[in-house]
Coordinates of C-alpha atoms in Angstrom, one line a residue:
Chain K
M1318 CA -11.1 5.1 45.6
T1319 CA -7.4 4.5 45.6
P1320 CA -6.2 1.8 43.2
E1321 CA -3.6 -0.8 44.1
W1322 CA -1.9 0.0 40.8
I1323 CA -2.6 1.5 37.4
A1324 CA -2.4 -0.3 34.1
V1325 CA -1.5 1.7 31.0
D1326 CA -1.6 0.9 27.3
W1327 CA 0.3 3.7 25.6
G1328 CA 0.5 3.4 21.9
T1329 CA 1.5 5.7 19.0
S1330 CA -1.9 7.4 18.8
N1331 CA -3.6 6.9 22.2
L1332 CA -3.1 6.5 25.9
R1333 CA -5.5 4.3 27.9
A1334 CA -5.3 3.7 31.6
W1335 CA -7.2 1.6 34.1
A1336 CA -7.3 2.0 37.9
M1337 CA -6.8 -1.6 39.2
G1338 CA -8.1 -2.9 42.6
A1339 CA -8.0 -6.4 44.1
Q1340 CA -11.1 -7.4 42.2
G1341 CA -10.0 -5.9 38.9
V1342 CA -10.9 -2.7 37.1
L1343 CA -12.1 0.2 39.3
A1344 CA -12.2 2.9 36.6
S1345 CA -10.8 3.7 33.2
A1346 CA -9.7 6.8 31.3
G1347 CA -7.8 7.8 28.3
S1348 CA -6.6 10.6 26.0
D1349 CA -5.2 11.0 22.5
D1350 CA -1.8 11.9 23.9
G1351 CA -0.1 9.1 22.0
M1352 CA 3.7 8.5 21.9
G1353 CA 3.7 10.0 18.4
K1354 CA 3.0 13.5 19.5
L1355 CA 5.0 13.7 22.7
A1356 CA 8.6 14.7 23.4
P1357 CA 10.2 12.7 26.3
A1358 CA 9.7 15.6 28.8
Q1359 CA 6.0 15.7 28.0
F1360 CA 5.1 12.1 29.0
E1361 CA 4.8 12.6 32.8
A1362 CA 2.3 15.5 32.4
A1363 CA 0.3 13.6 29.8
L1364 CA 0.1 10.6 32.2
L1365 CA -1.0 12.8 35.1
R1366 CA -3.7 14.5 33.0
V1367 CA -5.3 11.1 32.8
I1368 CA -4.6 9.4 36.1
A1369 CA -4.2 12.2 38.6
P1370 CA -7.8 11.7 40.0
W1371 CA -6.8 8.2 41.0
L1372 CA -3.6 9.0 43.0
G1373 CA -3.6 8.9 46.8
S1374 CA -1.0 10.3 49.2
G1375 CA 1.2 7.2 48.8
V1376 CA 3.1 5.8 45.9
T1377 CA 1.1 4.1 43.2
P1378 CA 2.7 1.6 40.8
V1379 CA 2.0 2.3 37.1
I1380 CA 2.8 -0.5 34.7
A1381 CA 2.8 0.6 31.0
C1382 CA 3.3 -1.2 27.7
G1383 CA 3.4 -0.2 24.1
M1384 CA 5.3 2.4 22.1
V1385 CA 5.9 4.5 25.2
G1386 CA 9.0 2.3 25.5
A1387 CA 10.3 2.9 22.0
R1388 CA 13.5 4.8 21.2
Q1389 CA 11.3 7.9 20.4
G1390 CA 9.1 7.3 23.5
W1391 CA 9.4 8.3 27.2
V1392 CA 12.3 6.0 28.1
E1393 CA 13.6 3.3 25.8
A1394 CA 12.9 -0.2 27.2
P1395 CA 15.3 -2.4 25.1
Y1396 CA 13.7 -5.3 23.2
R1397 CA 14.2 -8.8 24.6
A1398 CA 15.1 -11.4 22.1
V1399 CA 12.9 -14.4 21.4
P1400 CA 12.7 -17.2 22.3
C1401 CA 11.7 -16.0 25.7
A1402 CA 8.6 -15.6 27.9
P1403 CA 6.5 -12.7 26.9
A1404 CA 6.8 -11.1 30.3
A1405 CA 10.0 -11.4 32.4
P1406 CA 11.0 -10.5 36.0
G1407 CA 13.3 -7.6 36.4
D1408 CA 13.0 -6.5 32.8
L1409 CA 10.5 -3.8 33.4
M1410 CA 12.2 -0.4 32.8
A1411 CA 11.9 2.0 35.7
V1412 CA 11.2 5.6 34.7
A1413 CA 12.2 8.5 37.0
T1414 CA 9.4 10.9 37.6
A1415 CA 9.2 14.3 39.2
D1416 CA 5.9 13.5 41.0
P1417 CA 6.8 11.3 44.0
R1418 CA 3.4 9.6 43.9
L1419 CA 4.3 7.8 40.7
Q1420 CA 6.4 4.6 40.3
V1421 CA 6.3 4.1 36.6
M1422 CA 7.6 0.8 34.9
I1423 CA 7.6 0.1 31.2
A1424 CA 7.3 -3.4 29.7
P1425 CA 9.9 -4.0 27.0
G1426 CA 9.0 -5.3 23.5
L1427 CA 10.3 -8.4 21.8
R1428 CA 12.8 -8.7 19.0
Q1429 CA 13.6 -11.5 16.5
D1430 CA 16.8 -11.4 14.7
K1431 CA 16.1 -13.6 11.7
P1432 CA 13.9 -12.8 10.0
A1433 CA 14.2 -9.4 11.6
D1434 CA 11.0 -8.4 13.5
V1435 CA 9.9 -6.4 16.5
M1436 CA 6.8 -5.9 18.6
R1437 CA 5.8 -3.5 21.4
G1438 CA 2.6 -4.0 23.3
E1439 CA 1.6 -7.3 21.7
E1440 CA 4.0 -9.2 24.0
T1441 CA 1.9 -7.9 26.9
Q1442 CA -1.3 -9.1 25.3
I1443 CA 0.4 -12.5 24.7
A1444 CA 1.4 -12.7 28.3
G1445 CA -2.2 -11.9 29.3
A1446 CA -3.5 -14.5 26.9
L1447 CA -1.2 -17.1 28.5
A1448 CA -2.5 -16.1 31.9
L1449 CA -6.1 -16.6 30.6
L1450 CA -5.3 -19.8 28.7
P1451 CA -2.7 -21.6 30.9
N1452 CA -0.5 -24.2 29.0
F1453 CA -1.5 -22.8 25.7
D1454 CA 0.6 -24.3 22.9
G1455 CA 0.0 -22.9 19.4
V1456 CA -0.3 -19.6 17.7
F1457 CA -1.7 -16.2 18.7
C1458 CA -2.9 -14.0 15.9
L1459 CA -3.2 -10.3 16.7
P1460 CA -4.9 -8.7 13.7
G1461 CA -4.6 -4.9 13.3
T1462 CA -2.6 -2.1 11.7
H1463 CA 0.5 -4.4 11.9
S1464 CA -0.9 -7.9 12.4
K1465 CA 1.3 -10.2 14.4
W1466 CA 1.4 -14.0 14.4
A1467 CA 3.3 -15.6 17.3
H1468 CA 4.2 -19.2 17.9
V1469 CA 4.0 -19.9 21.6
S1470 CA 5.2 -23.1 23.3
A1471 CA 6.0 -23.9 26.9
G1472 CA 5.3 -20.4 28.0
E1473 CA 7.7 -18.8 25.5
V1474 CA 7.3 -16.9 22.3
V1475 CA 9.3 -19.1 19.9
S1476 CA 9.0 -16.9 16.8
F1477 CA 6.7 -14.2 15.3
Q1478 CA 6.0 -12.4 12.1
T1479 CA 4.4 -9.0 11.3
F1480 CA 2.2 -8.2 8.4
M1481 CA 1.3 -4.7 7.4
T1482 CA -2.3 -5.7 6.5
G1483 CA -4.2 -3.0 8.4
E1484 CA -1.9 -0.2 7.3
L1485 CA -2.1 -1.4 3.7
F1486 CA -5.9 -1.5 3.9
A1487 CA -6.0 2.1 5.3
L1488 CA -3.6 3.4 2.7
L1489 CA -5.3 1.7 -0.3
S1490 CA -8.9 2.4 0.8
Q1491 CA -8.3 6.0 1.9
Q1492 CA -5.4 7.4 -0.1
S1493 CA -4.9 5.5 -3.3
V1494 CA -6.9 5.7 -6.6
L1495 CA -9.1 3.0 -5.1
R1496 CA -10.6 5.5 -2.6
H1497 CA -12.8 6.8 -5.4
G1498 CA -14.8 3.5 -5.3
M1499 CA -14.7 2.9 -1.5
G1500 CA -16.7 5.6 0.2
G1501 CA -19.6 4.9 2.6
E1502 CA -20.4 2.2 5.0
G1503 CA -21.5 -1.4 5.0
D1504 CA -19.9 -4.8 4.5
D1505 CA -20.4 -7.5 1.8
D1506 CA -19.4 -10.9 3.2
A1507 CA -19.6 -12.6 -0.1
A1508 CA -17.1 -10.1 -1.6
F1509 CA -14.8 -10.5 1.4
Q1510 CA -14.8 -14.3 0.9
Q1511 CA -14.2 -13.9 -2.8
G1512 CA -11.2 -11.6 -2.3
F1513 CA -9.9 -13.9 0.4
A1514 CA -10.1 -17.0 -1.7
D1515 CA -8.5 -15.3 -4.7
A1516 CA -5.6 -14.1 -2.6
L1517 CA -5.0 -17.3 -0.8
E1518 CA -5.1 -19.4 -4.0
R1519 CA -3.1 -17.0 -6.2
P1520 CA -1.2 -14.6 -3.8
E1521 CA 1.0 -13.5 -6.7
K1522 CA -2.0 -12.0 -8.4
V1523 CA -3.0 -9.6 -5.6
S1524 CA -1.3 -6.5 -7.0
A1525 CA -3.2 -7.1 -10.2
R1526 CA -6.5 -7.7 -8.4
L1527 CA -6.2 -4.3 -6.6
F1528 CA -6.7 -2.2 -9.8
T1529 CA -9.4 -4.6 -10.9
L1530 CA -11.5 -3.1 -8.0
R1531 CA -11.2 0.3 -9.6
A1532 CA -11.9 -0.9 -13.1
E1533 CA -15.0 -2.9 -11.9
G1534 CA -16.3 0.2 -10.3
L1535 CA -15.9 2.2 -13.5
L1536 CA -17.1 -0.5 -15.9
N1537 CA -19.5 -2.6 -13.9
G1538 CA -20.7 -0.4 -11.1
L1539 CA -19.1 -2.4 -8.3
S1540 CA -20.5 -1.0 -5.1
P1541 CA -18.3 0.7 -2.5
A1542 CA -19.2 -1.8 0.1
S1543 CA -18.3 -4.7 -2.1
A1544 CA -15.1 -3.1 -3.2
R1545 CA -14.0 -2.4 0.3
S1546 CA -14.9 -5.9 1.5
R1547 CA -13.1 -7.5 -1.4
L1548 CA -10.0 -5.4 -0.7
S1549 CA -10.1 -6.5 2.9
G1550 CA -10.4 -10.1 1.8
L1551 CA -7.5 -9.8 -0.6
L1552 CA -5.2 -8.4 2.0
I1553 CA -6.2 -10.8 4.7
G1554 CA -5.9 -13.6 2.2
L1555 CA -2.4 -12.5 1.3
E1556 CA -1.5 -12.4 5.0
L1557 CA -2.9 -15.9 5.6
A1558 CA -1.1 -17.2 2.6
A1559 CA 2.2 -16.1 4.0
A1560 CA 1.3 -17.1 7.6
K1561 CA 0.3 -20.6 6.6
P1562 CA 3.3 -22.2 8.3
Y1563 CA 2.1 -20.5 11.5
W1564 CA -1.5 -21.6 11.5
L1565 CA -1.7 -24.8 9.6
G1566 CA -2.5 -27.6 12.0
Q1567 CA -2.0 -25.4 15.0
R1568 CA -4.3 -24.3 17.9
I1569 CA -5.1 -20.7 17.0
A1570 CA -6.3 -17.9 19.3
L1571 CA -7.2 -14.5 18.0
I1572 CA -6.5 -11.3 20.1
G1573 CA -8.1 -8.3 18.5
A1574 CA -11.1 -6.0 18.0
P1575 CA -14.3 -8.0 17.7
A1576 CA -15.3 -7.1 14.1
L1577 CA -11.8 -7.7 12.7
S1578 CA -11.4 -10.9 14.7
A1579 CA -14.7 -12.1 13.3
R1580 CA -13.3 -11.6 9.7
Y1581 CA -10.2 -13.6 10.6
T1582 CA -12.3 -16.3 12.2
A1583 CA -14.5 -16.6 9.1
A1584 CA -11.4 -16.6 6.8
L1585 CA -9.7 -19.3 8.8
A1586 CA -12.9 -21.3 9.0
A1587 CA -13.1 -21.3 5.2
Q1588 CA -9.7 -23.0 5.3
G1589 CA -11.0 -25.6 7.8
A1590 CA -9.0 -24.0 10.7
A1591 CA -10.9 -23.5 14.0
S1592 CA -9.9 -20.6 16.2
E1593 CA -10.9 -19.1 19.5
T1594 CA -11.1 -15.3 20.2
L1595 CA -9.9 -13.5 23.3
D1596 CA -10.8 -9.9 24.2
A1597 CA -7.9 -7.6 23.5
T1598 CA -8.4 -5.4 26.5
A1599 CA -8.7 -8.3 28.8
C1600 CA -5.4 -9.7 27.5
T1601 CA -3.7 -6.3 27.9
L1602 CA -4.8 -6.0 31.5
A1603 CA -3.9 -9.6 32.3
G1604 CA -0.5 -9.1 30.7
L1605 CA 0.2 -6.0 32.7
A1606 CA -0.9 -7.7 35.8
A1607 CA 1.4 -10.7 35.0
A1608 CA 4.3 -8.3 34.5
R1609 CA 3.6 -6.7 37.8
G1610 CA 3.0 -10.0 39.6
V1611 CA 6.3 -11.3 38.2
L1612 CA 8.0 -8.1 39.4
Q1613 CA 6.6 -8.5 42.9
K1614 CA 7.8 -12.1 43.0
A1615 CA 11.2 -11.1 41.8
K1616 CA 11.5 -8.2 44.3
P1617 CA 9.6 -9.4 47.4
Chain I
M435 CA 6.3 29.8 -36.0
T436 CA 2.8 28.3 -36.7
P437 CA 2.5 24.6 -36.0
E438 CA 0.6 22.2 -38.2
W439 CA -1.0 20.8 -35.1
I440 CA -0.5 20.6 -31.4
A441 CA 0.0 17.4 -29.4
V442 CA -1.2 17.2 -25.8
D443 CA -0.6 14.7 -23.1
W444 CA -3.1 15.7 -20.3
G445 CA -2.9 13.6 -17.2
T446 CA -4.3 13.8 -13.7
S447 CA -1.4 16.0 -12.4
N448 CA 0.1 17.7 -15.5
L449 CA -0.5 19.1 -18.9
R450 CA 2.2 18.8 -21.6
A451 CA 2.0 20.2 -25.1
W452 CA 4.1 20.1 -28.2
A453 CA 3.9 22.4 -31.2
M454 CA 4.3 20.0 -34.2
G455 CA 5.6 20.8 -37.7
A456 CA 6.2 18.8 -40.7
Q457 CA 9.6 17.8 -39.3
G458 CA 8.5 17.1 -35.8
V459 CA 8.6 19.0 -32.6
L460 CA 8.9 22.8 -33.0
A461 CA 8.4 23.7 -29.3
S462 CA 7.1 22.3 -26.1
A463 CA 5.4 23.7 -23.0
G464 CA 3.5 22.5 -20.0
S465 CA 1.8 23.3 -16.7
D466 CA 0.6 21.6 -13.5
D467 CA -3.1 22.1 -14.6
G468 CA -3.8 18.4 -14.5
M469 CA -7.3 17.0 -14.9
G470 CA -7.4 16.4 -11.1
K471 CA -7.7 20.1 -10.3
L472 CA -10.0 21.3 -13.1
A473 CA -13.7 21.5 -13.5
P474 CA -15.0 21.0 -17.1
A475 CA -15.4 24.7 -17.7
Q476 CA -11.8 25.4 -16.8
F477 CA -10.1 23.1 -19.4
E478 CA -10.1 25.5 -22.3
A479 CA -8.5 28.3 -20.4
A480 CA -5.9 26.0 -19.0
L481 CA -5.1 24.8 -22.5
L482 CA -4.8 28.3 -23.8
R483 CA -2.5 29.4 -21.0
V484 CA 0.0 26.8 -22.4
I485 CA -0.5 26.9 -26.2
A486 CA -1.8 30.4 -27.0
P487 CA 1.7 31.6 -28.2
W488 CA 1.6 29.0 -30.9
L489 CA -1.8 29.8 -32.4
G490 CA -2.1 31.6 -35.7
S491 CA -5.1 33.3 -37.3
G492 CA -6.4 30.0 -38.7
V493 CA -7.7 26.8 -37.0
T494 CA -5.1 24.6 -35.3
P495 CA -5.9 21.0 -34.6
V496 CA -5.1 19.9 -31.0
I497 CA -5.0 16.1 -30.4
A498 CA -5.0 15.2 -26.7
C499 CA -4.8 11.9 -24.8
G500 CA -5.0 10.9 -21.1
M501 CA -7.3 11.6 -18.2
V502 CA -8.6 14.7 -20.0
G503 CA -11.0 12.3 -21.6
A504 CA -12.2 10.7 -18.3
R505 CA -15.7 11.1 -16.9
Q506 CA -14.4 13.8 -14.6
G507 CA -12.3 15.4 -17.4
W508 CA -13.1 17.9 -20.0
V509 CA -15.4 15.8 -22.1
E510 CA -15.8 12.0 -21.7
A511 CA -14.3 10.0 -24.5
P512 CA -15.9 6.6 -23.9
Y513 CA -13.5 3.6 -23.7
R514 CA -13.1 1.3 -26.7
A515 CA -13.2 -2.4 -25.9
V516 CA -10.2 -4.7 -26.6
P517 CA -9.3 -6.5 -28.8
C518 CA -8.9 -3.4 -31.0
A519 CA -6.2 -1.3 -32.5
P520 CA -4.8 1.2 -30.0
A521 CA -5.9 4.2 -32.2
A522 CA -8.9 4.1 -34.5
P523 CA -10.4 6.4 -37.2
G524 CA -13.4 8.4 -36.2
D525 CA -13.2 7.6 -32.5
L526 CA -11.5 10.8 -31.5
M527 CA -13.9 12.8 -29.4
A528 CA -14.5 16.3 -30.7
V529 CA -14.7 19.0 -28.1
A530 CA -16.6 22.3 -28.6
T531 CA -14.5 25.3 -27.7
A532 CA -15.3 29.0 -27.4
D533 CA -12.0 30.0 -29.1
P534 CA -12.5 29.5 -32.9
R535 CA -8.8 28.9 -33.4
L536 CA -9.0 25.6 -31.6
Q537 CA -10.1 22.2 -33.0
V538 CA -9.7 19.9 -30.0
M539 CA -10.0 16.1 -30.3
I540 CA -9.5 13.6 -27.5
A541 CA -8.2 10.1 -27.9
P542 CA -10.4 7.5 -26.1
G543 CA -9.0 5.0 -23.6
L544 CA -9.3 1.3 -23.8
R545 CA -11.4 -1.1 -21.6
Q546 CA -11.2 -4.8 -21.0
D547 CA -14.3 -6.5 -19.6
K548 CA -12.8 -9.6 -18.1
P549 CA -10.8 -9.2 -16.0
A550 CA -12.0 -5.6 -15.7
D551 CA -9.4 -3.1 -16.6
V552 CA -9.0 0.3 -18.1
M553 CA -6.3 2.6 -19.6
R554 CA -6.3 6.3 -20.7
G555 CA -3.1 7.6 -22.3
E556 CA -1.2 4.4 -22.5
E557 CA -3.2 3.3 -25.6
T558 CA -1.7 6.3 -27.4
Q559 CA 1.8 5.4 -26.3
I560 CA 1.1 1.8 -27.6
A561 CA -0.1 3.2 -30.9
G562 CA 3.1 5.2 -31.1
A563 CA 5.2 2.3 -30.2
L564 CA 3.6 0.3 -33.1
A565 CA 4.4 3.2 -35.4
L566 CA 8.0 3.1 -34.2
L567 CA 8.2 -0.8 -34.3
P568 CA 6.0 -1.8 -37.3
N569 CA 4.7 -5.4 -37.1
F570 CA 5.6 -5.7 -33.5
D571 CA 4.1 -8.9 -31.9
G572 CA 4.6 -9.3 -28.2
V573 CA 4.1 -7.3 -25.0
F574 CA 4.5 -3.7 -24.1
C575 CA 5.3 -2.9 -20.5
L576 CA 4.5 0.7 -19.4
P577 CA 5.9 0.9 -15.8
G578 CA 4.7 3.8 -13.6
T579 CA 2.2 4.7 -11.0
H580 CA -0.2 2.2 -12.5
S581 CA 2.0 -0.1 -14.6
K582 CA 0.4 -1.6 -17.6
W583 CA 1.2 -4.8 -19.5
A584 CA -0.4 -5.1 -22.9
H585 CA -0.3 -8.1 -25.3
V586 CA -0.2 -6.8 -28.9
S587 CA -0.6 -8.9 -32.0
A588 CA -1.5 -8.0 -35.6
G589 CA -1.7 -4.3 -34.8
E590 CA -4.3 -4.9 -32.0
V591 CA -4.2 -4.8 -28.2
V592 CA -5.4 -8.3 -27.4
S593 CA -5.4 -8.0 -23.6
F594 CA -3.9 -5.9 -20.8
Q595 CA -3.4 -5.8 -17.1
T596 CA -2.8 -3.0 -14.6
F597 CA -0.6 -3.2 -11.5
M598 CA -0.6 -0.5 -8.8
T599 CA 3.2 -0.9 -8.3
G600 CA 4.2 2.8 -8.5
E601 CA 1.4 3.9 -6.3
L602 CA 2.1 1.2 -3.7
F603 CA 5.8 2.3 -3.7
A604 CA 4.8 5.9 -3.1
L605 CA 2.3 5.1 -0.4
L606 CA 4.6 2.7 1.5
S607 CA 7.8 4.7 1.2
Q608 CA 6.3 8.1 2.0
Q609 CA 3.2 7.5 4.1
S610 CA 3.5 4.1 5.9
V611 CA 5.6 3.2 9.0
L612 CA 8.3 2.3 6.5
R613 CA 8.9 6.0 5.8
H614 CA 10.9 6.3 9.0
G615 CA 13.7 4.2 7.4
M616 CA 13.5 5.5 3.8
G617 CA 14.6 9.1 3.8
G618 CA 17.4 10.5 1.7
E619 CA 18.7 9.6 -1.8
G620 CA 20.6 6.9 -3.5
D621 CA 20.1 3.4 -4.8
D622 CA 21.4 0.0 -3.8
D623 CA 21.3 -2.3 -6.8
A624 CA 22.1 -5.4 -4.8
A625 CA 19.2 -4.7 -2.4
F626 CA 16.9 -4.2 -5.4
Q627 CA 17.9 -7.5 -6.9
Q628 CA 17.5 -9.2 -3.5
G629 CA 14.0 -7.8 -3.0
F630 CA 13.1 -8.7 -6.6
A631 CA 14.3 -12.3 -6.3
D632 CA 12.5 -12.7 -2.9
A633 CA 9.2 -11.5 -4.4
L634 CA 9.4 -13.4 -7.6
E635 CA 10.2 -16.7 -5.9
R636 CA 7.8 -16.3 -2.9
P637 CA 5.2 -13.7 -3.9
E638 CA 3.0 -14.7 -1.0
K639 CA 5.6 -13.6 1.4
V640 CA 5.7 -9.9 0.2
S641 CA 3.4 -8.6 2.9
A642 CA 5.7 -10.1 5.6
R643 CA 8.8 -8.8 3.9
L644 CA 7.5 -5.3 4.0
F645 CA 7.7 -5.0 7.8
T646 CA 11.0 -6.7 7.8
L647 CA 12.4 -3.6 6.2
R648 CA 11.3 -1.6 9.2
A649 CA 12.6 -4.2 11.7
E650 CA 16.0 -4.5 9.9
G651 CA 16.3 -0.7 10.1
L652 CA 15.7 -0.8 13.9
L653 CA 17.7 -3.9 14.7
N654 CA 20.5 -4.0 12.1
G655 CA 20.8 -0.4 10.9
L656 CA 19.6 -1.2 7.3
S657 CA 20.3 2.0 5.4
P658 CA 17.5 4.1 3.8
A659 CA 18.9 3.6 0.3
S660 CA 19.0 -0.2 0.8
A661 CA 15.5 -0.2 2.3
R662 CA 14.0 1.9 -0.5
S663 CA 15.7 -0.2 -3.2
R664 CA 14.6 -3.5 -1.6
L665 CA 11.1 -2.2 -1.4
S666 CA 11.2 -1.3 -5.1
G667 CA 12.5 -4.8 -5.8
L668 CA 9.8 -6.4 -3.8
L669 CA 7.0 -4.5 -5.5
I670 CA 8.4 -5.0 -9.0
G671 CA 9.0 -8.6 -8.3
L672 CA 5.4 -9.0 -7.2
E673 CA 4.3 -7.4 -10.5
L674 CA 6.5 -9.6 -12.6
A675 CA 5.3 -12.7 -10.7
A676 CA 1.8 -11.9 -11.6
A677 CA 2.6 -10.7 -15.1
K678 CA 4.6 -13.8 -16.0
P679 CA 2.0 -15.1 -18.5
Y680 CA 2.5 -11.8 -20.3
W681 CA 6.2 -11.7 -20.6
L682 CA 7.4 -15.4 -20.5
G683 CA 8.7 -16.3 -24.0
Q684 CA 7.5 -13.0 -25.5
R685 CA 9.1 -10.1 -27.3
I686 CA 9.1 -7.3 -24.6
A687 CA 9.3 -3.6 -25.2
L688 CA 9.4 -1.1 -22.3
I689 CA 7.8 2.3 -22.5
G690 CA 8.6 4.5 -19.5
A691 CA 10.9 6.9 -17.7
P692 CA 14.6 5.9 -18.2
A693 CA 15.5 5.1 -14.6
L694 CA 12.4 3.1 -14.0
S695 CA 12.7 1.3 -17.3
A696 CA 16.3 0.4 -16.4
R697 CA 15.1 -1.3 -13.2
Y698 CA 12.6 -3.4 -15.2
T699 CA 15.2 -4.2 -17.8
A700 CA 17.6 -5.5 -15.1
A701 CA 14.8 -7.4 -13.3
L702 CA 13.7 -9.1 -16.6
A703 CA 17.3 -9.8 -17.5
A704 CA 17.7 -11.6 -14.2
Q705 CA 15.0 -13.9 -15.4
G706 CA 16.6 -14.4 -18.7
A707 CA 14.2 -12.2 -20.5
A708 CA 15.6 -9.7 -23.0
S709 CA 13.7 -6.4 -23.6
E710 CA 14.1 -3.2 -25.6
T711 CA 13.2 0.3 -24.3
L712 CA 11.3 3.0 -26.1
D713 CA 11.3 6.6 -25.1
A714 CA 7.9 7.4 -23.5
T715 CA 7.6 10.9 -25.0
A716 CA 8.5 9.7 -28.4
C717 CA 5.8 7.1 -28.2
T718 CA 3.2 9.6 -27.0
L719 CA 4.0 11.9 -29.9
A720 CA 4.0 9.1 -32.5
G721 CA 0.7 7.9 -31.1
L722 CA -0.9 11.3 -31.2
A723 CA 0.4 11.7 -34.8
A724 CA -1.0 8.3 -35.7
A725 CA -4.4 9.2 -34.3
R726 CA -4.3 12.4 -36.3
G727 CA -3.1 10.7 -39.4
V728 CA -5.8 8.0 -39.1
L729 CA -8.3 10.7 -38.7
Q730 CA -7.1 12.5 -41.8
K731 CA -7.3 9.4 -43.8
A732 CA -10.7 8.6 -42.6
K733 CA -12.0 12.1 -43.4
P734 CA -10.1 13.1 -46.5

């Protein structure tokens, strides 16, 4: 098996790669050699450890997105400023490699000057989503560690905004005083909806509601599953309160992990907002393919 | 030097003790043997390591407040329910000790059932503040890791609310993605006021403003001092937005560390709210003295 090209999603914590043929994915592989633990000189070896089995005698194009293109990454791929298309001809950053079988190109991230914001990797998922939903006009929501909301119109990202929802959830549930009441597994949908409604209606009260979770655990025996679900609802509610100008009255598509996307779907539905959900990996692959296709058209 | 009694403030991270005479403090000492690192059987030895030099041949009363009375502490001193006076006769919890020179008593914390909330240690500072400001009617604000706002009237704590402001600041500035742009020292008062005003006016936007700090660092070179001060302003602004029913139109007294109290004073002043500031240690000592005095009156 020799792939036509190799797709790479290279984030802070992980590296994922797919061997791509004419019909799509031939094989996939990955490692935990994320950008966060590599010096620039270590990226090529980390890539080869994952994709070497797929390389033939010729040159194989490798298209990568994510934090690999950050200033602290392999080679910096400077941000492109919105409004702009999420993938653009000629803006892939070529990376010199010692191994002559590699032709590595990194997709740049997007920047917004006011309010200041940046993304790396999500622009490729948005490009893929536009390939999967041609003529989409509305907002993409990419929930996660740093949730992104992007307004897309006429094939361009018009504006976007980042929320630290997932990172706040991780810090509060695992490292703050709230961790004492959040161990174990399981979800409580009613508690999620209660937290969500509280935060959406009274967002200014969220920092008070946080400690209430601890106090209810001490005084009323609030279960860890309920506390964790209510925390998730509070933080997603705070995000949706701030993102309202994005989603109100718009077509909404979610791009994210299934369980998390399902929470956003339920939360939006509780506000009367319908949404559709796209598979995150499918969007990444379609976006990298779009970047490559654009490249080929630009350099025939 | 033999003290009449010994005052102890025993929190999660630290133990502080004062040898008290008729005229006030004779000596002070402390250690990092906080409640968080001690099993119940280890408390007496930890206390003796700090106060043994002050003990005479007779029995010395030791009055302690703080997390030492938590369920995971030395001996649980059950919460008292508000509305109630912050210190009460007969509610000190006596602790059995092996050393016959010790007579240890722990001040109980306060609980509020709806909305659920708890405090341990702050009730003693409030009791002290009432001793220092007799007939005070208004709100006490105790800024810190878990900031407390307490409405006090006719010598009783009527209601209170806890905000995780200090813990959020520590987690976000030291452990989140924002840490990359927050190293170093120094304050930026204008940035603090900007963050504070932003959060107070649009509290629902705070979770979006957080990532803006990172993006402005990347795109516009926002300085670490400005980023840290703006983060502080955002979180204190969020707290004051939620605590508005407490402070609006009320007499306000702050009990806290000088630098942090100064930030709250400036923030409240920007909203046209005057406040006075009390020294936190003076309040703790006055509160422990009040608890002891009350005890003596109750058991003549």
